[in-house]
Amino acid sequence: MKILLLGAGGREHALAWKIAQSSILDELFIAPGNAGTRQYGKNVVLSPTDFEGIKEFVLKNNIDMVVVGPEEPLVLGIYDFFQADETIRHCAVIGPSKEGAKLEGSKHYAKEFMARHRIPTAKYGTFTSATLAEGIAFLSDMKAPYVLKADGLAAGKGVLIINDLATAIKELTSMLVDERFGKASEKVVIEQFLDGIELSVFVMTDGESFKLLPEAKDYKRIFDGNLGENTGGMGAVSPVPFADAGFMDKVHNQIIVPTVKGLKSQGIAYKGFIFFGLISVKGDPYVIEYNCRMGDPETEVVIPRLKSDILDLFEGIASNTLSERDIQFIDKSTATVMMVSGGYPNHFDKGLPIYGINNVVDSIVFHAGTTSDGPQVLTNGGRVLSVTSYGKNIEVAVDKCYDSIAKISFENAYCRKDIGRDVIK
Ligand code: AMP
Ligand code: GLY
C-alpha cells in the first residue's frame, strides 16, 4: 500500500514508525512530517489542511490511503472532501467525517450526543451572548469550582476552571461578549465540576465494530505536581494501574459501545480513532471530552504497545472488516517524557541544534517539533522530542526515559521530572 500520513508531531512520528514496520507497506509519505519521520518515509511539503494540494499529490502518486493525524483537517471535512470527488473516492481516509469530527470540534455537540445516547458525563448548560443572563443564573446555581468551555477548537486553551463565582461570571461574559477565544467561544458550555482521576481510552472503529487500544494517562501541566499552565501534554504512561478490569468493563459498556452505536444510529460516517478523555469518579467513568484522533503524547506510549500490523487494521477500517482482524499487544509498560523548549507553552526560541539523539540506545526518540539543516536536527516547536521507553513496569520505563534524556541536549531544554510518579506504587 502507498500511504500518505498527515501531520508533523510526535504522534505522527510514532504512527510513521509503526506503519514502516508493516508487511503490506510499499511507500510512506508524511506531510509535512519532521526530522524524525524522514527515517521512515518521504516528507512532503504540504499542509494537512490544503485539501486541493493533497488531492493532487494523491492522484500523482497513486496513494491508497490517507491517515490523518491531527484534528484540524478532520474538523474541516477531509473525509467528506474525498467522498465527494470521484477521482479520489477510491483512496481510503482514516479519520471520521466532518459530522463525526464534531465530537471534538464542538463541545456542545458532544454533550448533546452524550445526553441522547445516555453516556455518563458532567451535567451542563450551553449559552450564547443572547442568553448571557441565563448563563449567569445557571452558574449562580452551581457550586465551585466552575468549569467553562469554549464550544469550538481553541488549541487546548478553551477550558477554564475557576474557583469563585464573580470571576466565573466575568470570564463567561468575556468569552461570550468579547469572544475571548474568537469564534470558538461564541457558545460556551458550563459544566458541573467532576472530582476524580483522568485517563485516556482509545478505540479504532470502522463504524460498525471497534478495537480497544491500550489506555494511557497524560500529564498536561507544564510543571511537576500538575502545576502551572496547560500544555499539549508533557508525558504519558500506559497502562494505567487504576483502569482495572472492572473499571474497563464499565468504560466498555457505558461509554464505548453506546458511542459507536450512537454514531451508527445517527448515520454518522466514522472510520478512524475515537479518543475518550475520561475521569474516574470513585471508580465510575465519565466522559470529559471526545477527540476525533489519537492523543499526543498518548500515541507515543499506545502505538509502541501494539504488536499487530497497523496497516492490516487500517485496511480493516477502510473495508468495514475490522471485526475480522486480529489485534495483539505487547505485554510491557511504556512511558514517554516530552523534552520541550524553555518558555513553552508561552514564548520560546526555534532553530536550536539538538545533540545526542544518536547516543540513545534504550529508548525510542520520537520527534515532536524538529526540523533539519542537513544532518543537524534543530528544534522547531514548543514540544521538541518525546522520549519513549519500555519496561516491565511503569517505574522501569520512566527511569529509562530519564536516563536517555540525560544524553540529549539543546539550549534551554526542559522536561517534567515526575512523569508516572503518581501511578507508581
Ligand atoms: P477538555 O479540553 O474538555 O479535555 O478539558 C481540559 C481539562 O479540563 C481536562 O483534562 C480536565 O482536567 C479539566 N476538566 C474539563 N472538564 C471538567 C469537569 N467537568 N470537571 C473537572 N475537570 C474538568
Ligand atoms: N494529550 C491530549 C491530546 O492529545 O489532546
XYZ file of C-alpha atoms and ligand atoms in Angstrom:
453
model
C 0.000 0.000 0.000
C 1.003 3.569 -0.606
C 0.241 5.725 2.397
C 0.101 9.459 2.959
C 0.245 10.372 6.654
C -0.806 13.914 7.591
C 0.773 15.782 10.493
C 4.086 16.863 11.953
C 4.227 15.931 15.640
C 5.298 13.138 17.943
C 2.007 11.375 17.241
C 2.806 11.267 13.539
C 6.383 10.132 14.144
C 5.053 7.243 16.258
C 2.487 6.364 13.574
C 5.156 6.550 10.843
C 7.447 4.306 12.925
C 4.660 1.721 13.212
C 3.418 1.987 9.622
C 7.008 1.495 8.404
C 7.022 -1.924 10.131
C 4.016 -3.144 8.151
C 4.464 -6.044 5.754
C 1.952 -4.518 3.343
C 3.571 -1.092 3.055
C 5.005 -0.118 -0.320
C 5.690 3.542 0.229
C 5.089 6.067 3.013
C 4.846 9.830 2.604
C 4.411 12.226 5.511
C 3.002 15.726 5.024
C 4.709 17.750 6.304
C 6.440 15.438 8.803
C 9.530 16.407 10.794
C 13.212 15.487 11.071
C 12.219 12.181 12.689
C 9.607 10.974 10.212
C 12.035 11.132 7.284
C 13.694 7.970 8.632
C 10.535 6.084 7.696
C 9.339 7.704 4.515
C 9.461 10.804 2.380
C 8.470 14.114 3.907
C 6.312 16.189 1.590
C 5.957 19.965 1.797
C 2.176 20.094 2.049
C -0.164 21.420 4.713
C -2.645 18.903 6.213
C -5.432 21.403 5.540
C -4.520 22.035 1.884
C -7.135 19.619 0.514
C -6.583 20.538 -3.144
C -2.838 20.046 -2.739
C -3.434 16.699 -1.027
C -5.760 15.607 -3.831
C -3.146 16.452 -6.445
C -0.490 14.540 -4.504
C -2.753 11.503 -4.046
C -3.515 11.335 -7.769
C 0.062 11.874 -8.880
C 1.500 9.262 -6.508
C -1.305 6.677 -6.609
C -1.866 6.885 -2.854
C -4.170 4.155 -1.491
C -4.792 5.582 1.949
C -4.556 8.897 3.776
C -4.003 8.566 7.533
C -4.978 11.772 9.316
C -3.016 12.591 12.484
C -4.339 15.954 13.760
C -7.935 17.102 14.269
C -7.953 20.184 12.095
C -8.263 18.525 8.657
C -10.941 16.217 10.101
C -12.973 19.049 11.560
C -12.627 20.848 8.213
C -14.027 17.769 6.447
C -11.183 15.990 4.667
C -13.112 12.709 4.771
C -16.103 14.300 3.037
C -13.823 16.068 0.547
C -12.526 12.662 -0.608
C -16.009 11.102 -0.642
C -17.412 13.924 -2.744
C -14.789 13.627 -5.500
C -14.983 10.577 -7.754
C -11.345 10.919 -8.816
C -10.115 10.265 -5.240
C -13.034 8.414 -3.645
C -11.127 5.117 -4.053
C -8.439 6.405 -1.693
C -9.313 5.494 1.908
C -9.223 8.180 4.584
C -8.510 7.027 8.143
C -10.462 9.553 10.181
C -14.117 10.442 10.720
C -16.424 12.505 8.546
C -16.922 16.185 9.295
C -20.064 15.316 11.251
C -18.180 12.701 13.320
C -15.318 15.122 13.984
C -17.835 17.474 15.622
C -17.498 15.259 18.686
C -14.216 17.132 19.116
C -14.946 20.282 17.140
C -17.956 21.329 19.211
C -18.237 20.704 22.946
C -21.962 21.444 22.782
C -22.468 18.893 20.012
C -20.551 16.298 22.049
C -22.672 16.988 25.135
C -25.903 16.660 23.148
C -24.631 13.418 21.649
C -23.838 12.023 25.093
C -27.189 13.105 26.503
C -29.003 11.481 23.554
C -27.177 8.187 23.999
C -27.157 8.266 27.811
C -23.376 8.301 28.073
C -22.175 9.365 31.538
C -20.776 12.924 31.555
C -20.923 16.056 33.712
C -24.239 17.976 33.812
C -24.131 21.051 31.614
C -25.812 24.035 30.011
C -24.893 25.840 26.780
C -25.144 29.608 26.400
C -24.557 32.340 23.801
C -24.297 36.137 24.100
C -28.082 36.251 23.642
C -28.560 34.009 26.683
C -25.814 35.502 28.883
C -28.275 36.285 31.677
C -29.464 32.663 31.765
C -25.806 31.580 31.756
C -25.074 33.748 34.776
C -28.157 32.371 36.564
C -27.056 28.799 35.703
C -23.574 29.492 37.113
C -25.031 31.038 40.265
C -26.994 27.850 40.926
C -23.846 25.713 40.749
C -21.136 25.077 43.285
C -17.452 25.998 42.840
C -15.225 25.193 41.064
C -16.872 26.427 37.866
C -15.996 24.809 34.531
C -16.340 26.991 31.408
C -15.623 25.571 27.972
C -15.405 27.410 24.674
C -17.548 25.383 22.280
C -15.079 25.258 19.385
C -11.439 24.300 18.861
C -9.204 26.585 20.927
C -5.843 24.796 20.728
C -6.309 23.191 24.149
C -6.775 26.550 25.850
C -10.553 26.881 25.779
C -11.340 25.311 29.171
C -11.339 27.456 32.308
C -11.718 26.092 35.823
C -12.479 28.894 38.235
C -12.833 28.887 41.995
C -15.045 31.887 42.661
C -18.371 32.920 41.209
C -17.514 36.552 40.496
C -14.509 35.595 38.343
C -16.530 32.873 36.629
C -19.219 35.402 35.678
C -16.564 37.817 34.416
C -14.906 35.097 32.316
C -18.222 33.855 30.943
C -19.027 37.399 29.875
C -15.609 37.873 28.291
C -15.931 34.587 26.388
C -19.428 35.310 25.070
C -19.441 39.050 24.619
C -15.787 39.809 23.817
C -15.259 36.458 22.061
C -12.167 35.872 24.141
C -11.447 32.689 22.149
C -12.682 34.166 18.889
C -15.491 32.291 17.172
C -14.684 29.244 19.334
C -16.352 30.962 22.301
C -19.492 32.177 20.530
C -21.065 29.366 22.521
C -19.919 28.357 25.989
C -20.643 25.094 27.781
C -20.874 25.408 31.566
C -20.252 22.117 33.306
C -20.520 20.533 36.697
C -17.006 20.001 38.097
C -16.074 16.337 38.407
C -13.536 15.414 41.045
C -11.530 12.346 40.130
C -8.559 10.938 38.226
C -8.246 11.271 34.464
C -7.199 8.777 31.847
C -7.464 8.400 28.103
C -9.013 5.438 26.318
C -8.759 4.870 22.571
C -10.527 2.741 20.021
C -10.274 2.368 16.291
C -13.560 1.833 14.508
C -14.861 1.151 11.011
C -18.258 2.493 12.037
C -19.613 -0.989 12.804
C -17.236 -2.612 15.239
C -14.256 -1.341 17.186
C -10.944 -2.467 18.625
C -9.859 -1.231 22.025
C -6.271 0.043 22.259
C -4.196 0.267 25.451
C -5.288 3.091 27.755
C -2.918 5.892 28.782
C -2.545 8.732 31.234
C -1.074 12.022 30.136
C 0.393 14.898 32.109
C -0.971 18.176 30.800
C 0.504 20.850 33.064
C 3.935 22.368 32.475
C 5.365 21.874 35.995
C 5.855 18.911 38.317
C 2.950 18.142 40.602
C 0.491 19.117 37.823
C 1.109 22.806 38.428
C 1.270 25.731 36.027
C -0.233 26.222 32.609
C -1.825 23.630 30.398
C 0.303 22.287 27.557
C -0.309 19.856 24.722
C 0.984 17.153 27.072
C 4.320 16.718 28.867
C 4.451 12.946 29.070
C 2.328 9.813 29.274
C 2.293 6.277 30.599
C 0.484 3.082 29.677
C -1.127 1.003 31.103
C -2.975 2.975 33.785
C -2.965 0.925 37.014
C -6.374 2.102 38.291
C -8.029 1.117 34.999
C -8.603 -2.437 36.195
C -10.896 -4.998 34.555
C -13.981 -3.844 36.494
C -13.439 -0.205 35.558
C -12.717 -1.051 31.917
C -15.917 -3.134 31.756
C -17.859 -0.024 32.746
C -15.978 2.008 30.135
C -16.807 -0.616 27.521
C -20.477 -0.982 28.359
C -21.438 2.549 29.408
C -19.213 4.597 27.120
C -17.563 2.880 24.153
C -20.445 0.698 22.973
C -23.081 3.465 23.220
C -20.748 5.878 21.409
C -20.053 3.568 18.457
C -23.721 2.513 18.292
C -24.823 6.120 18.646
C -22.681 7.209 15.696
C -24.076 4.377 13.605
C -27.682 5.002 14.585
C -27.303 8.662 13.641
C -25.818 7.663 10.283
C -22.510 9.389 11.016
C -19.588 8.002 8.980
C -16.722 7.311 11.354
C -13.666 5.366 10.225
C -10.803 6.192 12.466
C -9.810 6.700 16.062
C -12.024 7.800 18.928
C -10.193 9.249 21.921
C -12.236 9.193 25.118
C -10.934 11.664 27.698
C -12.337 10.087 30.854
C -12.421 10.822 34.532
C -12.914 8.179 37.177
C -15.095 9.481 39.987
C -14.959 6.932 42.803
C -14.488 4.151 40.263
C -17.186 5.282 37.832
C -16.122 6.592 34.399
C -17.424 9.861 32.923
C -16.555 11.415 29.566
C -14.726 14.752 29.916
C -14.179 15.103 26.187
C -14.053 13.265 22.890
C -11.273 13.726 20.385
C -11.593 12.510 16.822
C -7.948 11.432 16.554
C -5.230 9.861 18.649
C -3.723 11.833 21.524
C -0.308 13.380 21.591
C 1.775 12.262 23.567
C -0.533 9.299 24.270
C 0.178 7.838 20.812
C 3.845 7.664 21.749
C 3.014 5.151 24.516
C -0.024 3.423 22.977
C 1.297 2.622 19.487
C 4.561 1.085 20.775
C 2.399 -1.400 22.722
C 0.592 -2.541 19.570
C 2.040 -5.803 18.301
C -0.246 -6.246 15.272
C 0.343 -4.777 11.826
C -1.292 -1.344 11.926
C -1.934 -1.267 8.172
C -3.841 -4.540 8.417
C -6.074 -2.832 10.992
C -6.380 0.318 8.849
C -7.311 -1.848 5.893
C -9.998 -3.402 8.101
C -11.300 0.075 8.890
C -11.351 1.055 5.218
C -13.144 -2.112 4.080
C -15.559 -2.464 7.031
C -13.893 -5.710 8.089
C -12.243 -4.537 11.284
C -14.064 -7.227 13.286
C -12.230 -9.913 11.294
C -8.796 -8.502 12.057
C -6.638 -9.740 14.861
C -5.258 -7.235 17.359
C -2.499 -8.060 19.816
C -0.489 -6.048 22.278
C 2.975 -6.150 23.776
C 2.735 -7.059 27.429
C 5.039 -4.315 28.680
C 4.575 -0.878 30.161
C 5.557 2.216 28.236
C 6.359 5.753 29.292
C 7.156 8.867 27.327
C 8.675 12.093 28.606
C 8.468 15.228 26.498
C 11.514 17.468 26.127
C 10.253 20.976 25.471
C 11.741 24.341 24.564
C 12.391 26.654 27.532
C 9.484 29.113 27.795
C 6.856 26.741 26.368
C 3.805 26.970 26.452
C 4.497 30.699 26.016
C 7.320 32.268 24.036
C 10.244 30.010 23.080
C 13.049 30.039 20.521
C 13.255 27.751 17.499
C 16.138 26.572 15.358
C 18.413 25.450 18.219
C 20.698 22.495 17.454
C 19.852 19.245 19.248
C 22.738 16.997 20.302
C 22.976 13.407 21.430
C 19.887 11.757 19.928
C 22.098 9.086 18.368
C 23.581 8.196 21.760
C 20.215 6.929 22.962
C 20.001 3.134 22.853
C 17.358 2.181 25.387
C 14.516 4.443 24.242
C 12.773 5.497 21.061
C 13.161 9.193 20.401
C 10.015 10.415 18.662
C 10.376 13.886 17.201
C 7.554 16.254 18.137
C 8.798 19.615 16.873
C 12.014 19.340 14.894
C 13.414 20.253 11.541
C 16.805 19.733 9.984
C 19.618 21.607 8.375
C 21.494 18.880 6.526
C 22.361 16.225 9.099
C 21.826 18.616 12.050
C 18.487 18.286 13.816
C 17.048 21.582 15.073
C 14.256 22.484 17.474
C 11.130 23.644 15.660
C 8.357 23.797 18.242
C 7.411 24.013 21.889
C 7.308 20.275 22.319
C 10.532 19.023 20.735
C 11.158 15.327 21.481
C 9.025 12.600 23.015
C 11.352 10.036 24.557
C 9.589 6.662 24.901
C 10.766 3.553 26.739
C 9.503 0.071 27.535
C 9.764 -1.551 30.933
C 8.434 -4.493 32.913
C 6.516 -1.830 34.809
C 5.989 1.918 34.573
C 8.787 2.694 37.014
C 11.388 0.918 34.876
C 10.053 2.543 31.706
C 10.106 6.026 33.248
C 13.636 5.590 34.622
C 14.861 4.607 31.155
C 13.277 7.754 29.697
C 15.176 9.953 32.136
C 18.457 8.073 31.507
C 18.011 8.666 27.782
C 17.062 12.325 28.227
C 20.332 12.850 30.115
C 22.128 12.019 26.839
C 20.226 14.605 24.781
C 20.743 18.343 24.922
C 19.644 21.601 23.390
C 19.717 25.107 24.803
C 17.056 25.706 27.482
C 15.651 22.179 27.228
C 13.073 21.406 29.903
C 11.105 18.350 30.950
C 8.921 17.371 33.880
C 10.738 15.150 36.368
C 7.651 13.422 37.765
C 6.028 11.662 34.809
C 4.318 8.496 36.026
C 5.278 9.049 39.670
C 1.670 9.287 40.826
C 0.830 5.832 39.459
C 3.973 4.067 40.676
C 3.170 2.226 43.866
P -11.097 19.301 27.901
O -10.434 20.202 26.889
O -12.575 19.226 27.806
O -10.428 17.965 27.966
O -10.740 19.939 29.314
C -9.399 20.194 29.688
C -9.144 19.750 31.095
O -10.022 20.428 31.992
C -9.437 18.278 31.347
O -8.360 17.470 31.010
C -9.744 18.257 32.810
O -8.555 18.241 33.568
C -10.418 19.563 33.044
N -11.886 19.407 33.021
C -12.686 19.552 31.949
N -13.976 19.341 32.264
C -14.002 19.066 33.588
C -15.046 18.759 34.519
N -16.325 18.725 34.154
N -14.687 18.514 35.781
C -13.396 18.569 36.160
N -12.381 18.854 35.339
C -12.658 19.105 34.067
N -2.710 14.869 25.025
C -4.013 15.327 24.832
C -4.428 15.464 23.439
O -3.821 14.946 22.517
O -5.451 16.102 23.214
